[in-house]
Amino acid sequence: MKLDAVWTQELPEQIPQKDKESVENLLEMLDFCDENEIKNYLDEDALYENNEFCDWIYSKTDRDMNDMKRELMKKTSRYTHLTQEQQKEYLQTIGKPEENKRFGVDFREEEFYAASKMKLYQIARRYLKKEKRSDFVQDISFCFPDIYFDTSVDASMHTLNRRFEDIREEIVEHLTALDSYRKQFLKSTKENRGYREIADAFQEYSKIDCSPQANRKNVKELKREFENTISHTVESVNCELHTKFNKFNTDRTKQDRIYFAPAKEGIQDGKVIVIHIGKHL
């Protein structure tokens, strides 16, 4: 997903007031931006003309934060400089998917502002809810780092019984729940829990209808083979678990769903495996 980060005028005043953990979260997000070619834009004059920020970043009294301060100085020196007017113009476009996908770098608790990687992902998913199908398919791997999307997902989305635009937000909600439940899935598969038990636990957590495949004849089509990097063997993975969307046509048997396998150690970096987003198989 193509994102741009725009620092606010208020951020230089906020940083010195934050604890070590908050600054670490900010730096983690900025590292993530560097790794994913997310450009940072800032008003450098506003940053280094702010007395509170300068006193904080040049101070050597708090030794625990000295390395973080040096890292922050290095990063800001490389970021793209904006005038104050340009900064205001950029910030006015955040949250508007028809413009460049931008978010504000700030500690405020508002939808399109972030100072942590977790908040950045939330913003990316908000933009995802507005994308057309072709862009959506390209961007879901970025938005859900704990899900492996099989190559079959792209074609499967053409089988949706509902219009993609009608069900798009619900797809994001289901994928968000699957992504956030990864650690619990890993625990369940390590304990050799059955799929019915795993589905019930996930449903209780997410409040999303989830179950194994009822028609056993079709289970073979829902299997995929992956190399297990722990056992160094090729393993057949059953992806019959599925979530069901609340939005459906008059025929409930055609209810769209997401087919997946719970995360397992050694398989695709321990990610949840999604193979189908579309019609009932």
PDB file of C-alpha atoms in Angstrom:
ATOM      1  CA  MET A   1       0.000   0.000   0.000  1.00  0.00           C
ATOM      2  CA  LYS A   2       1.328   3.429  -0.968  1.00  0.00           C
ATOM      3  CA  LEU A   3       1.229   5.585   2.169  1.00  0.00           C
ATOM      4  CA  ASP A   4       2.749   8.940   3.130  1.00  0.00           C
ATOM      5  CA  ALA A   5       3.433  10.119   6.705  1.00  0.00           C
ATOM      6  CA  VAL A   6       3.052  13.826   7.538  1.00  0.00           C
ATOM      7  CA  TRP A   7       4.312  15.172  10.865  1.00  0.00           C
ATOM      8  CA  THR A   8       2.054  17.647  12.641  1.00  0.00           C
ATOM      9  CA  GLN A   9       3.103  21.019  14.063  1.00  0.00           C
ATOM     10  CA  GLU A  10       2.223  19.706  17.539  1.00  0.00           C
ATOM     11  CA  LEU A  11       4.469  16.624  17.471  1.00  0.00           C
ATOM     12  CA  PRO A  12       7.712  18.397  18.546  1.00  0.00           C
ATOM     13  CA  GLU A  13       5.981  19.519  21.742  1.00  0.00           C
ATOM     14  CA  GLN A  14       4.517  16.067  22.391  1.00  0.00           C
ATOM     15  CA  ILE A  15       7.697  13.968  22.117  1.00  0.00           C
ATOM     16  CA  PRO A  16       9.553  15.422  25.173  1.00  0.00           C
ATOM     17  CA  GLN A  17       6.477  14.758  27.314  1.00  0.00           C
ATOM     18  CA  LYS A  18       6.295  11.078  26.426  1.00  0.00           C
ATOM     19  CA  ASP A  19       7.818   8.159  28.315  1.00  0.00           C
ATOM     20  CA  LYS A  20      10.480   5.835  26.948  1.00  0.00           C
ATOM     21  CA  GLU A  21       7.978   3.240  25.718  1.00  0.00           C
ATOM     22  CA  SER A  22       6.028   5.802  23.695  1.00  0.00           C
ATOM     23  CA  VAL A  23       9.185   7.096  22.007  1.00  0.00           C
ATOM     24  CA  GLU A  24      10.265   3.509  21.297  1.00  0.00           C
ATOM     25  CA  ASN A  25       6.873   2.860  19.661  1.00  0.00           C
ATOM     26  CA  LEU A  26       7.300   5.963  17.524  1.00  0.00           C
ATOM     27  CA  LEU A  27      10.781   4.879  16.411  1.00  0.00           C
ATOM     28  CA  GLU A  28       9.508   1.368  15.654  1.00  0.00           C
ATOM     29  CA  MET A  29       6.855   2.892  13.408  1.00  0.00           C
ATOM     30  CA  LEU A  30       9.436   5.105  11.689  1.00  0.00           C
ATOM     31  CA  ASP A  31      11.666   2.051  11.110  1.00  0.00           C
ATOM     32  CA  PHE A  32       8.675   0.302   9.586  1.00  0.00           C
ATOM     33  CA  CYS A  33       8.119   3.314   7.328  1.00  0.00           C
ATOM     34  CA  ASP A  34      11.737   3.141   6.153  1.00  0.00           C
ATOM     35  CA  GLU A  35      11.474  -0.592   5.448  1.00  0.00           C
ATOM     36  CA  ASN A  36       8.261  -0.164   3.446  1.00  0.00           C
ATOM     37  CA  GLU A  37       9.205   3.014   1.556  1.00  0.00           C
ATOM     38  CA  ILE A  38       6.646   5.149   3.372  1.00  0.00           C
ATOM     39  CA  LYS A  39       7.874   8.715   2.988  1.00  0.00           C
ATOM     40  CA  ASN A  40       7.914  11.031   6.000  1.00  0.00           C
ATOM     41  CA  TYR A  41       7.232  14.734   5.478  1.00  0.00           C
ATOM     42  CA  LEU A  42       7.881  17.386   8.120  1.00  0.00           C
ATOM     43  CA  ASP A  43       8.352  21.092   8.703  1.00  0.00           C
ATOM     44  CA  GLU A  44      11.991  21.013   9.795  1.00  0.00           C
ATOM     45  CA  ASP A  45      11.916  24.646  10.907  1.00  0.00           C
ATOM     46  CA  ALA A  46       9.030  23.969  13.273  1.00  0.00           C
ATOM     47  CA  LEU A  47      10.886  20.948  14.640  1.00  0.00           C
ATOM     48  CA  TYR A  48      14.197  22.598  15.451  1.00  0.00           C
ATOM     49  CA  GLU A  49      12.820  25.985  16.392  1.00  0.00           C
ATOM     50  CA  ASN A  50      10.759  24.363  19.126  1.00  0.00           C
ATOM     51  CA  ASN A  51      12.672  25.048  22.363  1.00  0.00           C
ATOM     52  CA  GLU A  52      11.135  22.183  24.288  1.00  0.00           C
ATOM     53  CA  PHE A  53      12.037  19.649  21.601  1.00  0.00           C
ATOM     54  CA  CYS A  54      15.586  20.993  21.184  1.00  0.00           C
ATOM     55  CA  ASP A  55      16.210  20.997  24.952  1.00  0.00           C
ATOM     56  CA  TRP A  56      15.046  17.399  25.084  1.00  0.00           C
ATOM     57  CA  ILE A  57      16.862  15.968  22.060  1.00  0.00           C
ATOM     58  CA  TYR A  58      20.217  17.643  22.825  1.00  0.00           C
ATOM     59  CA  SER A  59      20.094  16.879  26.538  1.00  0.00           C
ATOM     60  CA  LYS A  60      22.396  14.105  27.814  1.00  0.00           C
ATOM     61  CA  THR A  61      20.810  13.810  31.257  1.00  0.00           C
ATOM     62  CA  ASP A  62      18.509  10.900  30.465  1.00  0.00           C
ATOM     63  CA  ARG A  63      21.044   8.279  29.396  1.00  0.00           C
ATOM     64  CA  ASP A  64      18.400   5.588  28.793  1.00  0.00           C
ATOM     65  CA  MET A  65      17.035   7.621  25.896  1.00  0.00           C
ATOM     66  CA  ASN A  66      20.257   8.932  24.352  1.00  0.00           C
ATOM     67  CA  ASP A  67      20.420   6.232  21.663  1.00  0.00           C
ATOM     68  CA  MET A  68      16.794   6.883  20.728  1.00  0.00           C
ATOM     69  CA  LYS A  69      17.420  10.610  20.497  1.00  0.00           C
ATOM     70  CA  ARG A  70      20.378  10.065  18.166  1.00  0.00           C
ATOM     71  CA  GLU A  71      18.306   7.734  16.008  1.00  0.00           C
ATOM     72  CA  LEU A  72      15.472  10.267  15.850  1.00  0.00           C
ATOM     73  CA  MET A  73      17.900  13.009  14.793  1.00  0.00           C
ATOM     74  CA  LYS A  74      19.281  10.810  12.000  1.00  0.00           C
ATOM     75  CA  LYS A  75      15.813  10.039  10.710  1.00  0.00           C
ATOM     76  CA  THR A  76      14.532  13.615  10.738  1.00  0.00           C
ATOM     77  CA  SER A  77      17.616  14.772   8.830  1.00  0.00           C
ATOM     78  CA  ARG A  78      16.681  12.427   5.970  1.00  0.00           C
ATOM     79  CA  TYR A  79      12.973  13.243   5.782  1.00  0.00           C
ATOM     80  CA  THR A  80      11.419  15.484   3.145  1.00  0.00           C
ATOM     81  CA  HIS A  81      11.119  19.097   4.211  1.00  0.00           C
ATOM     82  CA  LEU A  82       7.820  20.963   3.871  1.00  0.00           C
ATOM     83  CA  THR A  83       6.932  24.564   4.448  1.00  0.00           C
ATOM     84  CA  GLN A  84       4.270  25.248   7.064  1.00  0.00           C
ATOM     85  CA  GLU A  85       1.720  25.908   4.327  1.00  0.00           C
ATOM     86  CA  GLN A  86       2.578  22.689   2.505  1.00  0.00           C
ATOM     87  CA  GLN A  87       2.307  20.774   5.772  1.00  0.00           C
ATOM     88  CA  LYS A  88      -1.189  22.151   6.397  1.00  0.00           C
ATOM     89  CA  GLU A  89      -2.197  21.288   2.841  1.00  0.00           C
ATOM     90  CA  TYR A  90      -0.950  17.701   3.188  1.00  0.00           C
ATOM     91  CA  LEU A  91      -2.667  17.217   6.544  1.00  0.00           C
ATOM     92  CA  GLN A  92      -5.980  18.411   5.101  1.00  0.00           C
ATOM     93  CA  THR A  93      -5.984  15.428   2.729  1.00  0.00           C
ATOM     94  CA  ILE A  94      -5.511  12.685   5.344  1.00  0.00           C
ATOM     95  CA  GLY A  95      -8.353  10.198   5.474  1.00  0.00           C
ATOM     96  CA  LYS A  96      -9.391  10.982   1.908  1.00  0.00           C
ATOM     97  CA  PRO A  97      -8.706   7.896  -0.241  1.00  0.00           C
ATOM     98  CA  GLU A  98      -9.280   9.804  -3.467  1.00  0.00           C
ATOM     99  CA  GLU A  99      -6.127  11.786  -2.620  1.00  0.00           C
ATOM    100  CA  ASN A 100      -2.706  10.313  -1.769  1.00  0.00           C
ATOM    101  CA  LYS A 101      -3.118   7.941   1.179  1.00  0.00           C
ATOM    102  CA  ARG A 102      -1.635  10.040   3.958  1.00  0.00           C
ATOM    103  CA  PHE A 103      -1.674   9.894   7.746  1.00  0.00           C
ATOM    104  CA  GLY A 104      -0.554  12.341  10.405  1.00  0.00           C
ATOM    105  CA  VAL A 105       2.367  11.466  12.678  1.00  0.00           C
ATOM    106  CA  ASP A 106       1.070  12.518  16.068  1.00  0.00           C
ATOM    107  CA  PHE A 107       0.206  11.011  19.462  1.00  0.00           C
ATOM    108  CA  ARG A 108      -3.402  12.190  19.347  1.00  0.00           C
ATOM    109  CA  GLU A 109      -6.184   9.602  19.541  1.00  0.00           C
ATOM    110  CA  GLU A 110      -7.819  10.279  16.192  1.00  0.00           C
ATOM    111  CA  GLU A 111      -8.509   7.938  13.301  1.00  0.00           C
ATOM    112  CA  PHE A 112      -5.862   8.983  10.786  1.00  0.00           C
ATOM    113  CA  TYR A 113      -3.032   9.881  13.182  1.00  0.00           C
ATOM    114  CA  ALA A 114      -0.398   7.404  14.350  1.00  0.00           C
ATOM    115  CA  ALA A 115       2.681   7.214  16.562  1.00  0.00           C
ATOM    116  CA  SER A 116       2.944   3.415  16.691  1.00  0.00           C
ATOM    117  CA  LYS A 117       3.052   0.565  14.187  1.00  0.00           C
ATOM    118  CA  MET A 118      -0.214  -0.835  15.538  1.00  0.00           C
ATOM    119  CA  LYS A 119      -2.002   2.461  14.873  1.00  0.00           C
ATOM    120  CA  LEU A 120      -0.450   2.650  11.384  1.00  0.00           C
ATOM    121  CA  TYR A 121      -1.953  -0.752  10.550  1.00  0.00           C
ATOM    122  CA  GLN A 122      -5.355   0.471  11.741  1.00  0.00           C
ATOM    123  CA  ILE A 123      -5.091   3.436   9.372  1.00  0.00           C
ATOM    124  CA  ALA A 124      -4.012   1.225   6.457  1.00  0.00           C
ATOM    125  CA  ARG A 125      -7.072  -0.970   7.033  1.00  0.00           C
ATOM    126  CA  ARG A 126      -9.362   2.068   7.032  1.00  0.00           C
ATOM    127  CA  TYR A 127      -8.022   2.988   3.614  1.00  0.00           C
ATOM    128  CA  LEU A 128      -8.368  -0.660   2.522  1.00  0.00           C
ATOM    129  CA  LYS A 129     -12.117  -0.470   3.222  1.00  0.00           C
ATOM    130  CA  LYS A 130     -12.436   2.126   0.451  1.00  0.00           C
ATOM    131  CA  GLU A 131     -10.320   0.467  -2.251  1.00  0.00           C
ATOM    132  CA  LYS A 132     -11.497  -1.092  -5.491  1.00  0.00           C
ATOM    133  CA  ARG A 133     -11.070  -4.857  -5.762  1.00  0.00           C
ATOM    134  CA  SER A 134      -7.840  -4.857  -7.808  1.00  0.00           C
ATOM    135  CA  ASP A 135      -6.050  -2.561  -5.329  1.00  0.00           C
ATOM    136  CA  PHE A 136      -7.597  -4.408  -2.385  1.00  0.00           C
ATOM    137  CA  VAL A 137      -6.080  -7.724  -3.476  1.00  0.00           C
ATOM    138  CA  GLN A 138      -2.654  -6.124  -3.891  1.00  0.00           C
ATOM    139  CA  ASP A 139      -2.742  -4.417  -0.475  1.00  0.00           C
ATOM    140  CA  ILE A 140      -4.173  -7.063   1.876  1.00  0.00           C
ATOM    141  CA  SER A 141      -0.789  -8.713   2.527  1.00  0.00           C
ATOM    142  CA  PHE A 142       0.606  -5.367   3.702  1.00  0.00           C
ATOM    143  CA  CYS A 143      -2.410  -4.685   5.925  1.00  0.00           C
ATOM    144  CA  PHE A 144      -2.444  -8.141   7.549  1.00  0.00           C
ATOM    145  CA  PRO A 145       1.160  -9.196   8.270  1.00  0.00           C
ATOM    146  CA  ASP A 146       0.136 -12.311  10.223  1.00  0.00           C
ATOM    147  CA  ILE A 147      -1.880 -13.796   7.354  1.00  0.00           C
ATOM    148  CA  TYR A 148      -0.498 -15.704   4.370  1.00  0.00           C
ATOM    149  CA  PHE A 149      -2.746 -15.213   1.336  1.00  0.00           C
ATOM    150  CA  ASP A 150      -2.663 -18.110  -1.116  1.00  0.00           C
ATOM    151  CA  THR A 151      -2.493 -17.289  -4.826  1.00  0.00           C
ATOM    152  CA  SER A 152      -6.054 -18.625  -5.140  1.00  0.00           C
ATOM    153  CA  VAL A 153      -7.465 -15.674  -3.171  1.00  0.00           C
ATOM    154  CA  ASP A 154      -7.418 -13.273  -6.119  1.00  0.00           C
ATOM    155  CA  ALA A 155      -9.591 -15.479  -8.351  1.00  0.00           C
ATOM    156  CA  SER A 156     -11.855 -16.470  -5.460  1.00  0.00           C
ATOM    157  CA  MET A 157     -12.937 -12.871  -4.895  1.00  0.00           C
ATOM    158  CA  HIS A 158     -14.603 -12.910  -8.310  1.00  0.00           C
ATOM    159  CA  THR A 159     -17.004 -15.569  -6.966  1.00  0.00           C
ATOM    160  CA  LEU A 160     -18.547 -13.317  -4.283  1.00  0.00           C
ATOM    161  CA  ASN A 161     -22.344 -13.460  -4.385  1.00  0.00           C
ATOM    162  CA  ARG A 162     -22.594  -9.950  -3.000  1.00  0.00           C
ATOM    163  CA  ARG A 163     -21.154  -6.912  -4.737  1.00  0.00           C
ATOM    164  CA  PHE A 164     -17.566  -6.460  -3.556  1.00  0.00           C
ATOM    165  CA  GLU A 165     -18.343  -2.865  -2.521  1.00  0.00           C
ATOM    166  CA  ASP A 166     -21.215  -4.088  -0.334  1.00  0.00           C
ATOM    167  CA  ILE A 167     -19.139  -6.616   1.572  1.00  0.00           C
ATOM    168  CA  ARG A 168     -15.684  -4.993   1.490  1.00  0.00           C
ATOM    169  CA  GLU A 169     -15.801  -3.582   5.038  1.00  0.00           C
ATOM    170  CA  GLU A 170     -16.919  -6.905   6.469  1.00  0.00           C
ATOM    171  CA  ILE A 171     -14.031  -8.680   4.700  1.00  0.00           C
ATOM    172  CA  VAL A 172     -11.608  -6.294   6.435  1.00  0.00           C
ATOM    173  CA  GLU A 173     -13.273  -6.921   9.808  1.00  0.00           C
ATOM    174  CA  HIS A 174     -12.955 -10.706   9.402  1.00  0.00           C
ATOM    175  CA  LEU A 175      -9.320 -10.502   8.287  1.00  0.00           C
ATOM    176  CA  THR A 176      -8.537  -8.161  11.193  1.00  0.00           C
ATOM    177  CA  ALA A 177      -9.935 -10.719  13.637  1.00  0.00           C
ATOM    178  CA  LEU A 178      -7.977 -13.580  12.028  1.00  0.00           C
ATOM    179  CA  ASP A 179      -4.762 -11.538  12.041  1.00  0.00           C
ATOM    180  CA  SER A 180      -5.126 -10.521  15.699  1.00  0.00           C
ATOM    181  CA  TYR A 181      -5.922 -14.097  16.800  1.00  0.00           C
ATOM    182  CA  ARG A 182      -2.709 -15.583  15.380  1.00  0.00           C
ATOM    183  CA  LYS A 183      -1.021 -16.278  18.751  1.00  0.00           C
ATOM    184  CA  GLN A 184      -4.083 -18.103  20.049  1.00  0.00           C
ATOM    185  CA  PHE A 185      -4.219 -20.155  16.836  1.00  0.00           C
ATOM    186  CA  LEU A 186      -0.556 -21.123  17.304  1.00  0.00           C
ATOM    187  CA  LYS A 187      -1.265 -22.216  20.869  1.00  0.00           C
ATOM    188  CA  SER A 188      -4.267 -24.287  19.774  1.00  0.00           C
ATOM    189  CA  THR A 189      -2.439 -26.093  16.964  1.00  0.00           C
ATOM    190  CA  LYS A 190       0.526 -26.776  19.237  1.00  0.00           C
ATOM    191  CA  GLU A 191      -1.902 -28.391  21.684  1.00  0.00           C
ATOM    192  CA  ASN A 192      -3.463 -30.422  18.813  1.00  0.00           C
ATOM    193  CA  ARG A 193      -6.916 -28.933  19.335  1.00  0.00           C
ATOM    194  CA  GLY A 194      -9.588 -30.078  16.896  1.00  0.00           C
ATOM    195  CA  TYR A 195     -10.986 -27.719  14.263  1.00  0.00           C
ATOM    196  CA  ARG A 196     -14.418 -27.609  15.909  1.00  0.00           C
ATOM    197  CA  GLU A 197     -12.865 -26.519  19.209  1.00  0.00           C
ATOM    198  CA  ILE A 198     -10.639 -23.973  17.456  1.00  0.00           C
ATOM    199  CA  ALA A 199     -13.623 -22.563  15.510  1.00  0.00           C
ATOM    200  CA  ASP A 200     -15.732 -22.242  18.671  1.00  0.00           C
ATOM    201  CA  ALA A 201     -12.949 -20.434  20.538  1.00  0.00           C
ATOM    202  CA  PHE A 202     -12.333 -18.026  17.658  1.00  0.00           C
ATOM    203  CA  GLN A 203     -16.066 -17.369  17.330  1.00  0.00           C
ATOM    204  CA  GLU A 204     -16.314 -16.569  21.033  1.00  0.00           C
ATOM    205  CA  TYR A 205     -13.367 -14.159  20.720  1.00  0.00           C
ATOM    206  CA  SER A 206     -14.412 -12.432  17.504  1.00  0.00           C
ATOM    207  CA  LYS A 207     -18.221 -12.755  17.582  1.00  0.00           C
ATOM    208  CA  ILE A 208     -17.904 -13.871  13.938  1.00  0.00           C
ATOM    209  CA  ASP A 209     -19.667 -17.037  12.788  1.00  0.00           C
ATOM    210  CA  CYS A 210     -16.968 -19.689  12.241  1.00  0.00           C
ATOM    211  CA  SER A 211     -17.060 -23.448  11.661  1.00  0.00           C
ATOM    212  CA  PRO A 212     -15.377 -26.378   9.887  1.00  0.00           C
ATOM    213  CA  GLN A 213     -16.672 -27.574   6.519  1.00  0.00           C
ATOM    214  CA  ALA A 214     -19.971 -29.477   6.839  1.00  0.00           C
ATOM    215  CA  ASN A 215     -19.763 -31.162   3.426  1.00  0.00           C
ATOM    216  CA  ARG A 216     -16.863 -33.592   3.807  1.00  0.00           C
ATOM    217  CA  LYS A 217     -16.832 -34.301   0.062  1.00  0.00           C
ATOM    218  CA  ASN A 218     -15.313 -30.885  -0.638  1.00  0.00           C
ATOM    219  CA  VAL A 219     -12.594 -30.977   2.015  1.00  0.00           C
ATOM    220  CA  LYS A 220     -10.021 -32.325  -0.463  1.00  0.00           C
ATOM    221  CA  GLU A 221     -10.333 -29.129  -2.538  1.00  0.00           C
ATOM    222  CA  LEU A 222      -9.537 -27.103   0.564  1.00  0.00           C
ATOM    223  CA  LYS A 223      -6.138 -28.660   1.196  1.00  0.00           C
ATOM    224  CA  ARG A 224      -2.810 -27.086   0.315  1.00  0.00           C
ATOM    225  CA  GLU A 225       0.726 -28.413   0.587  1.00  0.00           C
ATOM    226  CA  PHE A 226       3.464 -26.415   2.317  1.00  0.00           C
ATOM    227  CA  GLU A 227       6.973 -27.182   3.484  1.00  0.00           C
ATOM    228  CA  ASN A 228       7.234 -27.400   7.255  1.00  0.00           C
ATOM    229  CA  THR A 229      10.484 -25.600   8.111  1.00  0.00           C
ATOM    230  CA  ILE A 230      10.686 -27.373  11.477  1.00  0.00           C
ATOM    231  CA  SER A 231      10.184 -30.978  10.351  1.00  0.00           C
ATOM    232  CA  HIS A 232      11.608 -30.288   6.849  1.00  0.00           C
ATOM    233  CA  THR A 233       8.765 -32.244   5.262  1.00  0.00           C
ATOM    234  CA  VAL A 234       5.968 -31.312   2.886  1.00  0.00           C
ATOM    235  CA  GLU A 235       2.761 -31.077   4.893  1.00  0.00           C
ATOM    236  CA  SER A 236      -0.853 -31.135   3.709  1.00  0.00           C
ATOM    237  CA  VAL A 237      -2.759 -28.314   5.393  1.00  0.00           C
ATOM    238  CA  ASN A 238      -6.531 -28.470   5.712  1.00  0.00           C
ATOM    239  CA  CYS A 239      -8.029 -24.997   5.114  1.00  0.00           C
ATOM    240  CA  GLU A 240     -11.643 -25.943   5.750  1.00  0.00           C
ATOM    241  CA  LEU A 241     -12.315 -23.556   8.634  1.00  0.00           C
ATOM    242  CA  HIS A 242     -14.371 -20.614   7.425  1.00  0.00           C
ATOM    243  CA  THR A 243     -15.952 -17.409   8.633  1.00  0.00           C
ATOM    244  CA  LYS A 244     -19.384 -16.435   7.327  1.00  0.00           C
ATOM    245  CA  PHE A 245     -20.447 -12.927   6.398  1.00  0.00           C
ATOM    246  CA  ASN A 246     -23.591 -11.401   7.857  1.00  0.00           C
ATOM    247  CA  LYS A 247     -24.514  -9.884   4.498  1.00  0.00           C
ATOM    248  CA  PHE A 248     -25.984 -12.474   2.170  1.00  0.00           C
ATOM    249  CA  ASN A 249     -28.507 -12.849  -0.644  1.00  0.00           C
ATOM    250  CA  THR A 250     -31.943 -14.385  -0.139  1.00  0.00           C
ATOM    251  CA  ASP A 251     -30.432 -17.887  -0.243  1.00  0.00           C
ATOM    252  CA  ARG A 252     -28.445 -18.472   2.960  1.00  0.00           C
ATOM    253  CA  THR A 253     -26.671 -21.470   1.404  1.00  0.00           C
ATOM    254  CA  LYS A 254     -24.849 -18.999  -0.869  1.00  0.00           C
ATOM    255  CA  GLN A 255     -23.494 -17.021   2.074  1.00  0.00           C
ATOM    256  CA  ASP A 256     -20.004 -15.725   1.229  1.00  0.00           C
ATOM    257  CA  ARG A 257     -17.150 -16.773   3.469  1.00  0.00           C
ATOM    258  CA  ILE A 258     -13.398 -16.811   4.120  1.00  0.00           C
ATOM    259  CA  TYR A 259     -11.717 -20.233   4.134  1.00  0.00           C
ATOM    260  CA  PHE A 260      -8.561 -20.552   6.212  1.00  0.00           C
ATOM    261  CA  ALA A 261      -6.246 -22.751   8.241  1.00  0.00           C
ATOM    262  CA  PRO A 262      -5.162 -21.719  11.738  1.00  0.00           C
ATOM    263  CA  ALA A 263      -1.556 -20.649  12.222  1.00  0.00           C
ATOM    264  CA  LYS A 264       0.882 -23.480  12.886  1.00  0.00           C
ATOM    265  CA  GLU A 265       4.563 -23.346  13.765  1.00  0.00           C
ATOM    266  CA  GLY A 266       6.771 -24.152  10.792  1.00  0.00           C
ATOM    267  CA  ILE A 267       4.115 -23.422   8.152  1.00  0.00           C
ATOM    268  CA  GLN A 268       4.459 -20.115   6.253  1.00  0.00           C
ATOM    269  CA  ASP A 269       6.243 -18.409   9.177  1.00  0.00           C
ATOM    270  CA  GLY A 270       3.462 -19.398  11.562  1.00  0.00           C
ATOM    271  CA  LYS A 271       0.858 -17.251   9.814  1.00  0.00           C
ATOM    272  CA  VAL A 272      -2.867 -17.847   9.394  1.00  0.00           C
ATOM    273  CA  ILE A 273      -3.404 -19.263   5.886  1.00  0.00           C
ATOM    274  CA  VAL A 274      -6.280 -17.807   3.832  1.00  0.00           C
ATOM    275  CA  ILE A 275      -7.103 -19.575   0.547  1.00  0.00           C
ATOM    276  CA  HIS A 276     -10.539 -18.246  -0.442  1.00  0.00           C
ATOM    277  CA  ILE A 277     -12.644 -15.114  -0.022  1.00  0.00           C
ATOM    278  CA  GLY A 278     -15.868 -15.739  -1.912  1.00  0.00           C
ATOM    279  CA  LYS A 279     -18.751 -18.110  -2.395  1.00  0.00           C
ATOM    280  CA  HIS A 280     -19.574 -21.182  -0.337  1.00  0.00           C
ATOM    281  CA  LEU A 281     -17.434 -24.114  -1.527  1.00  0.00           C
TER     282      LEU A 281
END
